[in-house]
């Protein structure tokens, strides 16, 4: 991402160079939030399967809240004397991640991938909180408020992925495709259904010489008239 130009003015109590540093932090957070809002809508449009209604309707309030977060970040950039960039071209040029990679898929599979998306944005927000705290407590507070909402939304997502033992179905997946595959109901059903055991043939009984002699006598008696 290109560093922001030093603003001509910034909020009282901060130097213009400090203002520029905070604008840099917020600019990437703005891109991440705008991208997340688009990703949530993409998933909202592309979920299918028996959990369609629950997931489809769960994502709209999250989208609206994330858009409000983006608006707050953009307005903070303006207050600091910066110029918030909200066009798709700038987002794609300056972001440090790729597009969401899952298309039309089962709702739970999408949530497996979305969990990774939330993990990424939450980790980056936490890093930005730490840096902002060294310069501007107001921006730090804004990002902490974002985290409160983002972590709650991830909790909603993970509730669909968690087993009764507390294990996430997508645990260990490091790509969106792998997380979607791991969370897929078909994959979960395969894990729950044990493979059928193939019955082993009954071993032939060993016949001793005495048993053979007895069997021969019995056969003779059966055939006699």
PDB file of C-alpha atoms in Angstrom:
ATOM      1  CA  UNK A   1       0.000   0.000   0.000  1.00  0.00           C
ATOM      2  CA  UNK A   2       1.280   3.472  -0.853  1.00  0.00           C
ATOM      3  CA  UNK A   3       1.827   5.626   2.241  1.00  0.00           C
ATOM      4  CA  UNK A   4      -0.611   8.504   2.653  1.00  0.00           C
ATOM      5  CA  UNK A   5       0.673  11.962   1.980  1.00  0.00           C
ATOM      6  CA  UNK A   6       1.310  14.066   5.064  1.00  0.00           C
ATOM      7  CA  UNK A   7      -1.867  16.053   5.753  1.00  0.00           C
ATOM      8  CA  UNK A   8      -1.826  19.855   5.922  1.00  0.00           C
ATOM      9  CA  UNK A   9      -3.561  19.635   9.294  1.00  0.00           C
ATOM     10  CA  UNK A  10      -4.718  16.969  11.726  1.00  0.00           C
ATOM     11  CA  UNK A  11      -6.654  16.683  15.000  1.00  0.00           C
ATOM     12  CA  UNK A  12      -5.465  18.750  17.984  1.00  0.00           C
ATOM     13  CA  UNK A  13      -2.863  16.983  20.073  1.00  0.00           C
ATOM     14  CA  UNK A  14      -1.289  15.120  17.154  1.00  0.00           C
ATOM     15  CA  UNK A  15       1.472  16.272  14.833  1.00  0.00           C
ATOM     16  CA  UNK A  16       0.815  16.063  11.092  1.00  0.00           C
ATOM     17  CA  UNK A  17       3.351  13.235  10.751  1.00  0.00           C
ATOM     18  CA  UNK A  18       1.550  11.302  13.496  1.00  0.00           C
ATOM     19  CA  UNK A  19      -1.708  11.996  11.705  1.00  0.00           C
ATOM     20  CA  UNK A  20      -0.248  10.520   8.524  1.00  0.00           C
ATOM     21  CA  UNK A  21       0.780   7.349  10.363  1.00  0.00           C
ATOM     22  CA  UNK A  22      -2.726   6.869  11.722  1.00  0.00           C
ATOM     23  CA  UNK A  23      -4.226   7.550   8.290  1.00  0.00           C
ATOM     24  CA  UNK A  24      -1.991   4.805   6.880  1.00  0.00           C
ATOM     25  CA  UNK A  25      -3.284   2.365   9.499  1.00  0.00           C
ATOM     26  CA  UNK A  26      -6.907   3.295   8.884  1.00  0.00           C
ATOM     27  CA  UNK A  27      -6.645   3.194   5.105  1.00  0.00           C
ATOM     28  CA  UNK A  28      -5.861  -0.522   5.033  1.00  0.00           C
ATOM     29  CA  UNK A  29      -8.535  -1.160   7.672  1.00  0.00           C
ATOM     30  CA  UNK A  30     -11.008   0.720   5.443  1.00  0.00           C
ATOM     31  CA  UNK A  31     -10.054  -1.482   2.488  1.00  0.00           C
ATOM     32  CA  UNK A  32     -10.443  -4.611   4.623  1.00  0.00           C
ATOM     33  CA  UNK A  33     -13.884  -3.578   5.863  1.00  0.00           C
ATOM     34  CA  UNK A  34     -15.118  -2.631   2.379  1.00  0.00           C
ATOM     35  CA  UNK A  35     -13.826  -5.955   1.071  1.00  0.00           C
ATOM     36  CA  UNK A  36     -15.494  -7.833   3.934  1.00  0.00           C
ATOM     37  CA  UNK A  37     -18.845  -6.168   3.242  1.00  0.00           C
ATOM     38  CA  UNK A  38     -18.630  -7.229  -0.410  1.00  0.00           C
ATOM     39  CA  UNK A  39     -17.584 -10.752   0.594  1.00  0.00           C
ATOM     40  CA  UNK A  40     -20.517 -11.087   2.980  1.00  0.00           C
ATOM     41  CA  UNK A  41     -22.909 -10.061   0.205  1.00  0.00           C
ATOM     42  CA  UNK A  42     -21.253 -12.511  -2.200  1.00  0.00           C
ATOM     43  CA  UNK A  43     -21.816 -15.324   0.288  1.00  0.00           C
ATOM     44  CA  UNK A  44     -25.368 -14.103   0.981  1.00  0.00           C
ATOM     45  CA  UNK A  45     -26.148 -14.489  -2.738  1.00  0.00           C
ATOM     46  CA  UNK A  46     -24.401 -17.839  -3.220  1.00  0.00           C
ATOM     47  CA  UNK A  47     -25.391 -20.028  -0.273  1.00  0.00           C
ATOM     48  CA  UNK A  48     -27.491 -23.115  -0.977  1.00  0.00           C
ATOM     49  CA  UNK A  49     -28.629 -26.185   0.937  1.00  0.00           C
ATOM     50  CA  UNK A  50     -30.809 -26.935   3.970  1.00  0.00           C
ATOM     51  CA  UNK A  51     -29.281 -24.095   6.031  1.00  0.00           C
ATOM     52  CA  UNK A  52     -29.896 -21.512   3.293  1.00  0.00           C
ATOM     53  CA  UNK A  53     -32.484 -19.364   5.097  1.00  0.00           C
ATOM     54  CA  UNK A  54     -30.626 -19.253   8.440  1.00  0.00           C
ATOM     55  CA  UNK A  55     -27.288 -18.280   6.903  1.00  0.00           C
ATOM     56  CA  UNK A  56     -28.745 -16.044   4.174  1.00  0.00           C
ATOM     57  CA  UNK A  57     -30.610 -13.983   6.782  1.00  0.00           C
ATOM     58  CA  UNK A  58     -27.760 -13.995   9.322  1.00  0.00           C
ATOM     59  CA  UNK A  59     -25.374 -12.287   6.898  1.00  0.00           C
ATOM     60  CA  UNK A  60     -27.417  -9.179   6.054  1.00  0.00           C
ATOM     61  CA  UNK A  61     -27.157  -7.605   9.546  1.00  0.00           C
ATOM     62  CA  UNK A  62     -23.433  -8.385   9.542  1.00  0.00           C
ATOM     63  CA  UNK A  63     -23.058  -6.660   6.176  1.00  0.00           C
ATOM     64  CA  UNK A  64     -24.879  -3.565   7.405  1.00  0.00           C
ATOM     65  CA  UNK A  65     -22.763  -3.386  10.572  1.00  0.00           C
ATOM     66  CA  UNK A  66     -19.493  -3.804   8.640  1.00  0.00           C
ATOM     67  CA  UNK A  67     -20.517  -1.005   6.270  1.00  0.00           C
ATOM     68  CA  UNK A  68     -21.040   1.242   9.291  1.00  0.00           C
ATOM     69  CA  UNK A  69     -17.561   0.289  10.523  1.00  0.00           C
ATOM     70  CA  UNK A  70     -16.120   1.241   7.132  1.00  0.00           C
ATOM     71  CA  UNK A  71     -17.975   4.558   7.243  1.00  0.00           C
ATOM     72  CA  UNK A  72     -16.589   5.303  10.708  1.00  0.00           C
ATOM     73  CA  UNK A  73     -13.041   4.476   9.565  1.00  0.00           C
ATOM     74  CA  UNK A  74     -13.406   6.699   6.488  1.00  0.00           C
ATOM     75  CA  UNK A  75     -14.738   9.604   8.548  1.00  0.00           C
ATOM     76  CA  UNK A  76     -11.872   9.247  11.012  1.00  0.00           C
ATOM     77  CA  UNK A  77      -9.422   9.467   8.096  1.00  0.00           C
ATOM     78  CA  UNK A  78     -11.119  12.694   7.006  1.00  0.00           C
ATOM     79  CA  UNK A  79     -11.044  14.089  10.553  1.00  0.00           C
ATOM     80  CA  UNK A  80      -7.307  13.409  10.659  1.00  0.00           C
ATOM     81  CA  UNK A  81      -6.867  15.489   7.510  1.00  0.00           C
ATOM     82  CA  UNK A  82      -6.629  12.565   5.123  1.00  0.00           C
ATOM     83  CA  UNK A  83      -8.521  11.523   2.024  1.00  0.00           C
ATOM     84  CA  UNK A  84     -10.399   8.214   2.350  1.00  0.00           C
ATOM     85  CA  UNK A  85     -10.339   6.093  -0.796  1.00  0.00           C
ATOM     86  CA  UNK A  86     -13.449   3.994  -1.375  1.00  0.00           C
ATOM     87  CA  UNK A  87     -13.231   3.075  -5.052  1.00  0.00           C
ATOM     88  CA  UNK A  88     -12.883  -0.590  -6.120  1.00  0.00           C
ATOM     89  CA  UNK A  89      -9.735   0.159  -8.112  1.00  0.00           C
ATOM     90  CA  UNK A  90      -7.851   1.567  -5.135  1.00  0.00           C
ATOM     91  CA  UNK A  91      -9.041  -1.282  -2.913  1.00  0.00           C
ATOM     92  CA  UNK A  92      -7.751  -3.937  -5.324  1.00  0.00           C
ATOM     93  CA  UNK A  93      -4.485  -2.050  -5.906  1.00  0.00           C
ATOM     94  CA  UNK A  94      -3.639  -1.515  -2.244  1.00  0.00           C
ATOM     95  CA  UNK A  95      -5.022  -4.587  -0.466  1.00  0.00           C
ATOM     96  CA  UNK A  96      -2.657  -7.361   0.659  1.00  0.00           C
ATOM     97  CA  UNK A  97      -5.039 -10.307   0.119  1.00  0.00           C
ATOM     98  CA  UNK A  98      -6.819 -12.050  -2.752  1.00  0.00           C
ATOM     99  CA  UNK A  99     -10.521 -12.202  -3.588  1.00  0.00           C
ATOM    100  CA  UNK A 100     -12.744 -14.591  -1.666  1.00  0.00           C
ATOM    101  CA  UNK A 101     -12.405 -17.856  -3.567  1.00  0.00           C
ATOM    102  CA  UNK A 102     -15.611 -19.868  -2.962  1.00  0.00           C
ATOM    103  CA  UNK A 103     -18.535 -19.600  -5.380  1.00  0.00           C
ATOM    104  CA  UNK A 104     -21.947 -21.256  -5.171  1.00  0.00           C
ATOM    105  CA  UNK A 105     -21.728 -23.744  -2.308  1.00  0.00           C
ATOM    106  CA  UNK A 106     -23.503 -25.229   0.680  1.00  0.00           C
ATOM    107  CA  UNK A 107     -24.193 -22.654   3.392  1.00  0.00           C
ATOM    108  CA  UNK A 108     -22.092 -24.444   6.029  1.00  0.00           C
ATOM    109  CA  UNK A 109     -19.187 -24.840   3.608  1.00  0.00           C
ATOM    110  CA  UNK A 110     -19.284 -21.072   3.042  1.00  0.00           C
ATOM    111  CA  UNK A 111     -19.215 -20.488   6.792  1.00  0.00           C
ATOM    112  CA  UNK A 112     -16.114 -22.658   7.048  1.00  0.00           C
ATOM    113  CA  UNK A 113     -14.363 -20.318   4.607  1.00  0.00           C
ATOM    114  CA  UNK A 114     -15.859 -17.153   6.126  1.00  0.00           C
ATOM    115  CA  UNK A 115     -14.406 -18.130   9.493  1.00  0.00           C
ATOM    116  CA  UNK A 116     -10.933 -17.782   7.964  1.00  0.00           C
ATOM    117  CA  UNK A 117     -11.873 -14.398   6.489  1.00  0.00           C
ATOM    118  CA  UNK A 118     -12.928 -13.161   9.924  1.00  0.00           C
ATOM    119  CA  UNK A 119      -9.757 -14.542  11.492  1.00  0.00           C
ATOM    120  CA  UNK A 120      -7.627 -12.576   9.030  1.00  0.00           C
ATOM    121  CA  UNK A 121      -9.407  -9.256   9.489  1.00  0.00           C
ATOM    122  CA  UNK A 122      -9.546  -9.627  13.279  1.00  0.00           C
ATOM    123  CA  UNK A 123      -5.830 -10.387  13.525  1.00  0.00           C
ATOM    124  CA  UNK A 124      -4.985  -7.368  11.352  1.00  0.00           C
ATOM    125  CA  UNK A 125      -7.353  -5.135  13.324  1.00  0.00           C
ATOM    126  CA  UNK A 126      -5.689  -6.211  16.570  1.00  0.00           C
ATOM    127  CA  UNK A 127      -2.276  -5.359  15.136  1.00  0.00           C
ATOM    128  CA  UNK A 128      -3.586  -1.947  14.077  1.00  0.00           C
ATOM    129  CA  UNK A 129      -5.027  -1.395  17.570  1.00  0.00           C
ATOM    130  CA  UNK A 130      -1.611  -1.971  19.084  1.00  0.00           C
ATOM    131  CA  UNK A 131       0.065   0.491  16.710  1.00  0.00           C
ATOM    132  CA  UNK A 132      -2.676   3.110  17.015  1.00  0.00           C
ATOM    133  CA  UNK A 133      -2.474   2.915  20.810  1.00  0.00           C
ATOM    134  CA  UNK A 134       1.063   4.261  20.651  1.00  0.00           C
ATOM    135  CA  UNK A 135      -0.082   7.367  18.742  1.00  0.00           C
ATOM    136  CA  UNK A 136      -3.811   8.056  18.948  1.00  0.00           C
ATOM    137  CA  UNK A 137      -6.108   6.610  21.640  1.00  0.00           C
ATOM    138  CA  UNK A 138      -9.215   7.822  19.785  1.00  0.00           C
ATOM    139  CA  UNK A 139      -8.418   5.693  16.724  1.00  0.00           C
ATOM    140  CA  UNK A 140      -7.423   2.859  19.051  1.00  0.00           C
ATOM    141  CA  UNK A 141     -10.876   3.072  20.672  1.00  0.00           C
ATOM    142  CA  UNK A 142     -12.589   3.077  17.272  1.00  0.00           C
ATOM    143  CA  UNK A 143     -10.785  -0.079  16.174  1.00  0.00           C
ATOM    144  CA  UNK A 144     -11.483  -1.796  19.490  1.00  0.00           C
ATOM    145  CA  UNK A 145     -15.182  -1.104  18.959  1.00  0.00           C
ATOM    146  CA  UNK A 146     -14.886  -2.679  15.499  1.00  0.00           C
ATOM    147  CA  UNK A 147     -13.259  -5.737  17.048  1.00  0.00           C
ATOM    148  CA  UNK A 148     -16.112  -6.168  19.487  1.00  0.00           C
ATOM    149  CA  UNK A 149     -18.532  -6.514  16.583  1.00  0.00           C
ATOM    150  CA  UNK A 150     -16.252  -8.559  14.323  1.00  0.00           C
ATOM    151  CA  UNK A 151     -15.484 -11.088  17.051  1.00  0.00           C
ATOM    152  CA  UNK A 152     -19.182 -11.447  17.822  1.00  0.00           C
ATOM    153  CA  UNK A 153     -19.921 -12.100  14.134  1.00  0.00           C
ATOM    154  CA  UNK A 154     -17.199 -14.748  14.014  1.00  0.00           C
ATOM    155  CA  UNK A 155     -18.781 -16.366  17.066  1.00  0.00           C
ATOM    156  CA  UNK A 156     -22.091 -16.549  15.179  1.00  0.00           C
ATOM    157  CA  UNK A 157     -20.297 -18.200  12.266  1.00  0.00           C
ATOM    158  CA  UNK A 158     -18.384 -20.654  14.446  1.00  0.00           C
ATOM    159  CA  UNK A 159     -21.545 -21.738  16.248  1.00  0.00           C
ATOM    160  CA  UNK A 160     -22.506 -23.472  12.977  1.00  0.00           C
ATOM    161  CA  UNK A 161     -19.101 -25.177  12.755  1.00  0.00           C
ATOM    162  CA  UNK A 162     -18.594 -26.285  16.352  1.00  0.00           C
ATOM    163  CA  UNK A 163     -19.269 -29.814  17.557  1.00  0.00           C
ATOM    164  CA  UNK A 164     -20.687 -30.641  20.987  1.00  0.00           C
ATOM    165  CA  UNK A 165     -17.114 -31.382  22.103  1.00  0.00           C
ATOM    166  CA  UNK A 166     -15.989 -27.862  21.143  1.00  0.00           C
ATOM    167  CA  UNK A 167     -14.101 -28.756  17.951  1.00  0.00           C
ATOM    168  CA  UNK A 168     -14.440 -26.622  14.819  1.00  0.00           C
ATOM    169  CA  UNK A 169     -15.068 -28.642  11.669  1.00  0.00           C
ATOM    170  CA  UNK A 170     -12.618 -26.490   9.697  1.00  0.00           C
ATOM    171  CA  UNK A 171      -9.834 -26.688  12.292  1.00  0.00           C
ATOM    172  CA  UNK A 172      -6.390 -26.798  10.693  1.00  0.00           C
ATOM    173  CA  UNK A 173      -7.517 -25.544   7.271  1.00  0.00           C
ATOM    174  CA  UNK A 174      -5.288 -22.748   5.985  1.00  0.00           C
ATOM    175  CA  UNK A 175      -7.109 -21.841   2.761  1.00  0.00           C
ATOM    176  CA  UNK A 176     -10.709 -20.856   2.111  1.00  0.00           C
ATOM    177  CA  UNK A 177     -11.211 -23.818  -0.234  1.00  0.00           C
ATOM    178  CA  UNK A 178      -9.824 -26.265   2.331  1.00  0.00           C
ATOM    179  CA  UNK A 179     -11.944 -24.744   5.106  1.00  0.00           C
ATOM    180  CA  UNK A 180     -15.081 -24.970   2.960  1.00  0.00           C
ATOM    181  CA  UNK A 181     -14.324 -28.585   2.106  1.00  0.00           C
ATOM    182  CA  UNK A 182     -13.685 -29.485   5.752  1.00  0.00           C
ATOM    183  CA  UNK A 183     -16.944 -27.853   6.884  1.00  0.00           C
ATOM    184  CA  UNK A 184     -18.999 -29.357   4.063  1.00  0.00           C
ATOM    185  CA  UNK A 185     -21.913 -31.494   5.337  1.00  0.00           C
ATOM    186  CA  UNK A 186     -20.867 -34.282   2.956  1.00  0.00           C
ATOM    187  CA  UNK A 187     -17.414 -34.371   4.530  1.00  0.00           C
ATOM    188  CA  UNK A 188     -18.938 -34.316   8.025  1.00  0.00           C
ATOM    189  CA  UNK A 189     -21.306 -37.158   7.147  1.00  0.00           C
ATOM    190  CA  UNK A 190     -18.403 -39.218   5.822  1.00  0.00           C
ATOM    191  CA  UNK A 191     -16.558 -38.734   9.123  1.00  0.00           C
ATOM    192  CA  UNK A 192     -19.589 -39.848  11.123  1.00  0.00           C
ATOM    193  CA  UNK A 193     -20.206 -42.993   9.036  1.00  0.00           C
ATOM    194  CA  UNK A 194     -17.652 -45.705   9.884  1.00  0.00           C
ATOM    195  CA  UNK A 195     -16.469 -47.943   7.094  1.00  0.00           C
ATOM    196  CA  UNK A 196     -18.192 -51.315   6.999  1.00  0.00           C
ATOM    197  CA  UNK A 197     -16.053 -54.166   8.240  1.00  0.00           C
ATOM    198  CA  UNK A 198     -15.581 -56.965   5.779  1.00  0.00           C
ATOM    199  CA  UNK A 199     -16.391 -60.314   7.380  1.00  0.00           C
ATOM    200  CA  UNK A 200     -13.437 -62.655   7.379  1.00  0.00           C
ATOM    201  CA  UNK A 201     -14.026 -66.168   6.062  1.00  0.00           C
ATOM    202  CA  UNK A 202     -14.431 -68.807   8.756  1.00  0.00           C
ATOM    203  CA  UNK A 203     -11.185 -70.734   8.993  1.00  0.00           C
ATOM    204  CA  UNK A 204     -11.426 -74.369   8.017  1.00  0.00           C
ATOM    205  CA  UNK A 205     -11.390 -76.780  10.949  1.00  0.00           C
ATOM    206  CA  UNK A 206      -8.461 -79.074  11.209  1.00  0.00           C
ATOM    207  CA  UNK A 207      -9.459 -82.719  10.984  1.00  0.00           C
ATOM    208  CA  UNK A 208      -7.486 -85.120  13.098  1.00  0.00           C
ATOM    209  CA  UNK A 209      -6.844 -88.728  12.056  1.00  0.00           C
ATOM    210  CA  UNK A 210      -9.220 -89.963  14.794  1.00  0.00           C
ATOM    211  CA  UNK A 211     -11.955 -87.580  13.648  1.00  0.00           C
ATOM    212  CA  UNK A 212     -11.504 -88.776  10.058  1.00  0.00           C
ATOM    213  CA  UNK A 213     -11.885 -92.426  11.195  1.00  0.00           C
ATOM    214  CA  UNK A 214     -15.046 -91.608  13.191  1.00  0.00           C
ATOM    215  CA  UNK A 215     -16.496 -89.667  10.273  1.00  0.00           C
ATOM    216  CA  UNK A 216     -15.817 -92.630   7.973  1.00  0.00           C
ATOM    217  CA  UNK A 217     -17.637 -95.030  10.330  1.00  0.00           C
ATOM    218  CA  UNK A 218     -20.611 -92.682  10.622  1.00  0.00           C
ATOM    219  CA  UNK A 219     -20.825 -92.347   6.863  1.00  0.00           C
ATOM    220  CA  UNK A 220     -20.791 -96.148   6.497  1.00  0.00           C
ATOM    221  CA  UNK A 221     -23.615 -96.571   9.007  1.00  0.00           C
ATOM    222  CA  UNK A 222     -25.704 -93.972   7.169  1.00  0.00           C
ATOM    223  CA  UNK A 223     -25.381 -95.775   3.853  1.00  0.00           C
ATOM    224  CA  UNK A 224     -26.090 -99.290   5.178  1.00  0.00           C
ATOM    225  CA  UNK A 225     -29.600-100.809   4.601  1.00  0.00           C
TER     226      UNK A 225
END
